[in-house]
Amino acid sequence: MSSVPTPARPRALSGAQPTADSYHLGNYFGAFKQWVALQEDFDAFYFIPDLHAITVEYDPALLRERTYVAAAQLLAAGVDPERSTLFVQSHVPEHAQLAWVLNGITGFGEAGRMTQFKDKTAKKGTEAASVGLFTYPILMAADILVYQADKVPVGEDQRQHVELTRNLAQRFNHRFGETFTVPEAHIVKATAKIYDLQEPTAKMSGSNASHAGVVDLNDSRKQVAKKIRSAVTDSGTEIAFDPVEKPGISNLLTIYAALTGRTIDSIVEEYAGQQYGHLKVALGDLVADFVGDFGDRTRELLGDRGELDRILAAGAEKARAVASTTLDLVYERSGFVKRG
Ligand code: TYM
């Protein structure tokens, strides 16, 4: 029997859905910043999960456009196609093929315990939800396992999905012989959950009803400064980091520290005795500059679709070489007759 191929460097893998017109600041600090850092020492695979995006109602033309925007934004964030493999999920059919195999070893109750499905169906009920939305974490497990990934850099909301992935990998290995690397989530605590600026106890999310509390990475400098200045802050006046009692100001301090690389303590010290407004104006300017520059880079990259296509095609080719090796092994272990 063939054995598990061992990559020269440990592997990192992650993806971010193209389900909105832009990624947002939560995606950047919760995930992309880590993606970029990990490409130094890891054989990194980053992708745009378009197959995941069709599990909710969507418009095909919009999905295509959003996929290009997603690619440009990931490059603008610092994903380097010379060092990392950047690709679109639907270009690599092995994801869906492995997902089917994993469907066979996932318990119905186990899938039903995924809190994201419960959250996403809380409003309209499960009757209106697609089966794809229900089985979505199994496709995510396939995304990770097909590359034999060691580390999965994500925000806190994806922890449970990575845990399911680990369970499925261990179960498959136990039943059919060592096949998959059992991956670990890589979650940076300080920025694992960035909150909505208008509702600082809910996570910043592209699907939030209002975008007033979501800083999109394609917002104009003016929009960004306004959103930060209008952030809901807490009663009281003291600038202090206390996520339970002061979720609004603590969220702003988290963003401030993440953006500048400073410690929260040093920022709190600098603003001692000042009003919330001072902090908001200063942070508004900082984030506006960051997002403004980000938008300029993105627009430039989007101007050359041919180059984006080339980068994604090269990525898909590299990804398929790895994914098909894993899938061959999985098919062999699963008892499928090899095509003669
Ligand atoms: P998605 O598309 O919702 O989000 C992409 C990444 O951004 C992180 N994130 C946040 N981090 C901090 N604060 C926030 N407010 C915030 N909002 C989002 C997410 O945790 C994620 O890391 N199922 C995944 C996509 C996916 C995937 C995968 C990820 C598909 N296959 C394989 C890793 C490995 C998702 O919906 O993330």
Coordinates of C-alpha atoms and ligand atoms in Angstrom, one line a residue:
M1 CA 0.0 0.0 0.0
S2 CA 1.2 3.5 -0.7
S3 CA 2.0 5.7 2.2
V4 CA 1.2 9.3 3.3
P5 CA 3.5 11.7 1.4
T6 CA 5.4 14.0 3.8
P7 CA 5.9 17.6 2.7
A8 CA 9.3 19.2 3.2
R9 CA 7.8 22.0 5.2
P10 CA 4.7 21.9 7.4
R11 CA 1.6 22.9 5.6
A12 CA -0.8 25.7 6.3
L13 CA -4.2 25.9 4.7
S14 CA -7.2 28.3 4.9
G15 CA -10.0 29.8 2.9
A16 CA -12.4 32.8 3.1
Q17 CA -15.8 32.8 1.4
P18 CA -16.6 35.2 -1.4
T19 CA -20.1 35.8 -0.2
A20 CA -20.0 39.6 0.1
D21 CA -18.8 42.4 -2.1
S22 CA -15.7 42.7 0.0
Y23 CA -13.9 41.0 2.9
H24 CA -13.9 43.0 6.1
L25 CA -11.6 44.1 8.9
G26 CA -12.6 41.0 11.0
N27 CA -11.4 38.7 8.2
Y28 CA -8.2 40.6 7.9
F29 CA -7.2 40.6 11.6
G30 CA -8.8 37.2 12.4
A31 CA -7.4 35.4 9.4
F32 CA -5.4 37.1 6.6
K33 CA -2.7 38.6 8.9
Q34 CA -1.9 35.1 10.1
W35 CA -2.0 33.7 6.6
V36 CA 0.6 36.2 5.5
A37 CA 2.8 35.5 8.5
L38 CA 2.6 31.7 8.1
Q39 CA 3.8 31.8 4.5
E40 CA 7.3 32.5 5.8
D41 CA 7.8 29.0 7.3
F42 CA 4.9 27.0 5.9
D43 CA 4.0 25.5 2.6
A44 CA 0.9 27.5 2.5
F45 CA -2.3 26.9 0.5
Y46 CA -5.0 29.6 0.5
F47 CA -8.1 29.5 -1.5
I48 CA -11.5 31.0 -2.3
P49 CA -14.3 28.6 -1.3
D50 CA -16.7 29.2 -4.1
L51 CA -18.3 25.8 -3.6
H52 CA -19.2 26.8 -0.1
A53 CA -20.7 30.1 -1.3
I54 CA -23.5 28.3 -3.2
T55 CA -25.0 26.7 -0.1
V56 CA -27.1 29.9 0.3
E57 CA -29.2 31.7 -2.3
Y58 CA -26.9 33.6 -4.6
D59 CA -26.5 35.3 -8.0
P60 CA -24.0 33.5 -10.4
A61 CA -22.8 36.7 -12.0
L62 CA -22.2 38.3 -8.6
L63 CA -20.4 35.2 -7.4
R64 CA -18.0 35.3 -10.3
E65 CA -17.2 39.0 -9.7
R66 CA -16.8 38.5 -5.9
T67 CA -14.4 35.7 -6.6
Y68 CA -12.1 38.0 -8.5
V69 CA -12.5 40.7 -5.8
A70 CA -11.6 38.1 -3.2
A71 CA -8.5 37.1 -5.1
A72 CA -7.4 40.7 -5.5
Q73 CA -8.0 41.4 -1.8
L74 CA -6.0 38.4 -0.7
L75 CA -3.1 39.5 -2.9
A76 CA -3.5 43.1 -1.5
A77 CA -3.4 41.6 2.0
G78 CA 0.0 40.2 1.3
V79 CA -0.6 36.6 0.1
D80 CA 2.4 36.1 -2.1
P81 CA 1.8 33.8 -5.1
E82 CA 5.5 33.1 -5.3
R83 CA 5.5 31.6 -1.9
S84 CA 1.9 30.5 -1.3
T85 CA -0.5 28.5 -3.5
L86 CA -3.5 30.7 -4.1
F87 CA -6.5 29.2 -5.9
V88 CA -10.2 28.8 -6.4
Q89 CA -11.9 25.8 -4.8
S90 CA -14.0 24.8 -7.8
H91 CA -10.7 24.5 -9.9
V92 CA -9.7 21.6 -7.8
P93 CA -12.4 18.9 -8.0
E94 CA -10.7 16.7 -5.4
H95 CA -12.3 18.9 -2.6
A96 CA -15.8 17.8 -3.6
Q97 CA -14.7 14.2 -4.2
L98 CA -13.1 13.8 -0.8
A99 CA -16.1 15.5 0.8
W100 CA -18.3 12.7 -0.5
V101 CA -16.1 10.1 1.1
L102 CA -16.1 12.0 4.4
N103 CA -19.9 12.3 4.2
G104 CA -20.0 8.5 4.7
I105 CA -18.1 8.6 8.0
T106 CA -19.8 11.7 9.5
G107 CA -22.7 11.1 11.9
F108 CA -26.0 12.9 11.2
G109 CA -26.1 14.0 14.8
E110 CA -22.5 15.1 14.7
A111 CA -23.1 17.4 11.8
G112 CA -26.3 18.6 13.5
R113 CA -24.2 19.9 16.4
M114 CA -22.4 22.5 14.4
T115 CA -23.3 25.8 15.9
Q116 CA -22.8 27.8 12.7
F117 CA -25.6 25.9 11.0
K118 CA -27.8 26.5 14.0
D119 CA -26.9 30.3 13.9
K120 CA -27.5 30.6 10.2
T121 CA -30.9 28.9 10.4
A122 CA -32.0 30.6 13.6
K123 CA -34.0 33.2 11.8
K124 CA -35.7 31.4 8.9
G125 CA -35.7 27.8 10.3
T126 CA -34.1 24.7 8.9
E127 CA -37.0 24.1 6.4
A128 CA -35.6 27.0 4.2
A129 CA -32.0 25.9 4.5
S130 CA -30.2 23.8 1.9
V131 CA -28.7 20.4 2.6
G132 CA -25.5 21.9 1.4
L133 CA -25.5 24.4 4.3
F134 CA -25.9 21.5 6.6
T135 CA -23.1 19.4 5.2
Y136 CA -20.8 22.5 4.6
P137 CA -18.4 21.6 7.5
I138 CA -17.7 18.3 5.8
L139 CA -16.6 20.0 2.7
M140 CA -14.5 22.3 4.9
A141 CA -12.9 19.2 6.4
A142 CA -12.2 17.9 2.9
D143 CA -10.5 21.2 2.0
I144 CA -8.1 20.8 4.9
L145 CA -7.5 17.1 4.8
V146 CA -6.9 16.9 1.0
Y147 CA -3.7 19.0 1.5
Q148 CA -2.6 17.1 4.6
A149 CA -2.5 20.5 6.4
D150 CA -0.8 20.8 9.7
K151 CA -2.1 24.3 10.7
V152 CA -5.4 26.0 9.8
P153 CA -5.2 29.8 10.6
V154 CA -8.8 30.9 11.3
G155 CA -10.9 33.1 13.6
E156 CA -12.7 31.8 16.6
D157 CA -15.9 31.1 14.8
Q158 CA -14.2 28.3 12.8
R159 CA -12.8 26.4 15.8
Q160 CA -15.6 23.9 15.9
H161 CA -15.3 23.1 12.2
V162 CA -11.6 22.4 12.7
E163 CA -12.4 20.2 15.6
L164 CA -14.8 18.2 13.4
T165 CA -12.1 17.9 10.8
R166 CA -9.7 16.4 13.4
N167 CA -12.3 13.9 14.5
L168 CA -13.0 12.8 10.9
A169 CA -9.3 12.5 10.1
Q170 CA -8.7 10.4 13.2
R171 CA -11.8 8.2 12.5
F172 CA -10.7 7.6 8.9
N173 CA -7.1 6.8 10.0
H174 CA -8.4 4.4 12.6
R175 CA -10.8 2.6 10.2
F176 CA -8.8 2.5 7.1
G177 CA -5.1 3.0 8.1
E178 CA -3.0 6.1 8.5
T179 CA -4.1 8.5 5.7
F180 CA -4.5 12.0 6.9
T181 CA -2.5 14.5 8.9
V182 CA -4.6 15.5 11.9
P183 CA -4.6 19.4 11.6
E184 CA -4.5 22.0 14.3
A185 CA -6.4 25.3 14.4
H186 CA -4.2 28.3 14.6
I187 CA -6.2 31.0 16.4
V188 CA -4.5 34.2 17.6
K189 CA -6.4 35.0 20.8
A190 CA -6.1 38.8 20.7
T191 CA -7.8 39.1 17.3
A192 CA -9.8 35.8 17.1
K193 CA -13.1 37.7 17.2
I194 CA -13.5 41.3 16.0
Y195 CA -16.9 42.7 16.9
D196 CA -19.4 44.8 15.0
L197 CA -18.9 48.5 15.7
Q198 CA -22.6 49.1 16.1
E199 CA -23.3 46.0 18.1
P200 CA -20.0 45.2 19.9
T201 CA -21.3 41.9 21.4
A202 CA -21.9 40.4 17.9
K203 CA -19.1 39.5 15.6
M204 CA -18.3 41.7 12.6
S205 CA -19.8 39.8 9.7
G206 CA -20.5 40.5 6.0
S207 CA -24.0 39.1 6.5
N208 CA -24.9 41.5 9.3
A209 CA -28.1 43.4 8.4
S210 CA -26.4 46.8 8.6
H211 CA -22.9 47.6 7.3
A212 CA -22.6 50.6 9.6
G213 CA -20.7 48.5 12.1
V214 CA -18.7 46.5 9.5
V215 CA -15.5 48.0 8.0
D216 CA -15.3 46.6 4.5
L217 CA -11.8 46.4 3.0
N218 CA -13.2 48.3 -0.1
D219 CA -14.7 51.2 1.9
S220 CA -13.5 54.7 1.1
R221 CA -11.2 56.5 3.6
K222 CA -14.2 58.7 4.4
Q223 CA -16.6 55.9 5.0
V224 CA -14.0 54.1 7.3
A225 CA -13.3 57.2 9.4
K226 CA -17.0 57.8 9.8
K227 CA -17.8 54.2 10.8
I228 CA -15.1 54.2 13.5
R229 CA -16.0 57.6 14.8
S230 CA -19.7 56.5 15.0
A231 CA -18.8 53.2 16.8
V232 CA -21.1 52.5 19.8
T233 CA -19.1 52.9 23.0
D234 CA -20.1 52.2 26.5
S235 CA -21.5 54.2 29.3
G236 CA -18.8 55.7 31.4
T237 CA -15.8 57.7 30.2
E238 CA -12.7 55.9 31.1
I239 CA -10.7 54.3 28.3
A240 CA -9.9 50.8 29.6
F241 CA -9.7 47.3 28.2
D242 CA -12.6 45.3 29.7
P243 CA -14.4 43.2 27.1
V244 CA -17.3 42.3 29.5
E245 CA -18.1 45.7 30.9
K246 CA -16.8 47.8 28.0
P247 CA -17.2 45.7 24.9
G248 CA -17.3 48.7 22.5
I249 CA -14.1 50.5 23.6
S250 CA -12.3 47.2 24.1
N251 CA -13.1 46.2 20.5
L252 CA -11.6 49.6 19.3
L253 CA -8.5 49.0 21.5
T254 CA -8.1 45.5 20.0
I255 CA -8.2 47.0 16.4
Y256 CA -5.8 49.8 17.4
A257 CA -3.3 47.3 18.8
A258 CA -3.6 44.9 15.9
L259 CA -3.1 47.7 13.4
T260 CA -0.2 49.4 15.0
G261 CA 1.6 46.4 16.6
R262 CA 1.4 48.2 19.9
T263 CA 0.3 46.6 23.2
I264 CA -3.2 47.5 24.5
D265 CA -1.6 48.7 27.8
S266 CA 0.6 51.3 26.0
I267 CA -2.5 52.6 24.1
V268 CA -4.6 52.8 27.3
E269 CA -1.7 54.7 28.9
E270 CA -1.5 57.1 26.1
Y271 CA -5.2 58.0 26.2
A272 CA -5.4 58.1 30.0
G273 CA -7.7 60.9 31.1
Q274 CA -8.9 61.5 27.5
Q275 CA -12.4 61.0 26.1
Y276 CA -13.7 58.2 23.9
G277 CA -13.9 60.7 21.1
H278 CA -10.2 61.3 21.1
L279 CA -9.5 57.6 20.6
K280 CA -12.1 57.2 18.0
V281 CA -10.8 60.1 15.9
A282 CA -7.2 58.9 16.0
L283 CA -8.2 55.3 15.3
G284 CA -10.6 56.4 12.5
D285 CA -7.6 58.1 10.8
L286 CA -5.3 55.1 11.2
V287 CA -7.9 52.6 9.9
A288 CA -8.9 54.9 7.1
D289 CA -5.3 55.1 5.9
F290 CA -4.9 51.3 6.1
V291 CA -8.1 50.5 4.3
G292 CA -7.6 53.3 1.8
D293 CA -4.2 52.0 0.8
F294 CA -5.6 48.5 0.7
G295 CA -8.4 49.6 -1.6
D296 CA -5.9 51.3 -4.0
R297 CA -3.8 48.1 -4.2
T298 CA -7.0 46.0 -4.8
R299 CA -8.2 48.2 -7.6
E300 CA -4.9 48.0 -9.3
L301 CA -4.9 44.2 -9.1
L302 CA -8.5 44.0 -10.3
G303 CA -7.5 46.1 -13.4
D304 CA -5.6 43.1 -14.8
R305 CA -7.9 40.1 -14.9
G306 CA -5.6 38.3 -17.2
E307 CA -2.9 38.3 -14.5
L308 CA -5.4 37.2 -11.8
D309 CA -6.5 34.3 -14.0
R310 CA -2.8 33.3 -14.5
I311 CA -2.1 33.4 -10.8
L312 CA -5.2 31.4 -10.0
A313 CA -4.5 28.9 -12.8
A314 CA -0.9 28.3 -11.6
G315 CA -2.3 27.9 -8.0
A316 CA -4.9 25.4 -9.1
E317 CA -2.2 23.3 -10.9
K318 CA 0.0 23.2 -7.8
A319 CA -3.0 22.5 -5.6
R320 CA -4.2 19.6 -7.8
A321 CA -0.9 17.9 -7.7
V322 CA -1.1 17.6 -3.9
A323 CA -4.9 17.0 -3.7
S324 CA -4.9 14.2 -6.3
T325 CA -2.1 12.4 -4.5
T326 CA -4.2 12.4 -1.3
L327 CA -7.4 11.4 -3.1
D328 CA -5.7 8.5 -4.9
L329 CA -4.7 7.2 -1.5
V330 CA -8.1 7.7 0.0
Y331 CA -9.8 5.9 -2.9
E332 CA -7.3 3.0 -2.5
R333 CA -7.9 2.8 1.3
S334 CA -11.7 3.1 0.7
G335 CA -11.7 -0.1 -1.4
F336 CA -12.5 1.4 -4.8
V337 CA -11.2 -0.6 -7.7
K338 CA -8.4 1.3 -9.5
R339 CA -9.3 2.3 -13.0
G340 CA -7.4 -0.1 -15.2
Ligands
TYM1 P1 -15.4 33.0 6.5 O1 -15.4 33.2 5.1 O2 -16.7 33.3 7.3 O3 -14.3 33.9 7.2 C1 -13.0 33.9 6.7 C2 -12.0 34.0 7.9 O4 -12.2 35.2 8.6 C3 -12.4 34.8 10.0 N1 -13.4 35.8 10.6 C4 -13.2 36.6 11.6 N2 -12.1 36.6 12.5 C5 -12.2 37.5 13.5 N3 -13.3 38.3 13.7 C6 -14.3 38.3 12.9 N4 -15.4 39.1 13.1 C7 -14.3 37.4 11.8 N5 -15.2 37.1 10.8 C8 -14.6 36.1 10.1 C9 -13.0 33.4 10.0 O5 -12.9 32.8 11.2 C10 -12.2 32.8 8.9 O6 -11.0 32.4 9.3 N6 -15.9 28.1 6.6 C11 -14.9 29.2 6.5 C12 -14.3 29.2 5.1 C13 -13.6 27.9 4.8 C14 -12.4 27.4 5.4 C15 -12.1 26.2 4.8 C16 -11.5 28.0 6.4 C17 -14.0 27.0 3.9 N7 -13.1 25.9 3.9 C18 -11.0 25.5 5.2 C19 -10.4 27.2 6.7 C20 -10.1 26.0 6.1 C21 -15.7 30.5 6.6 O7 -16.9 30.5 6.3 O8 -15.0 31.6 6.9

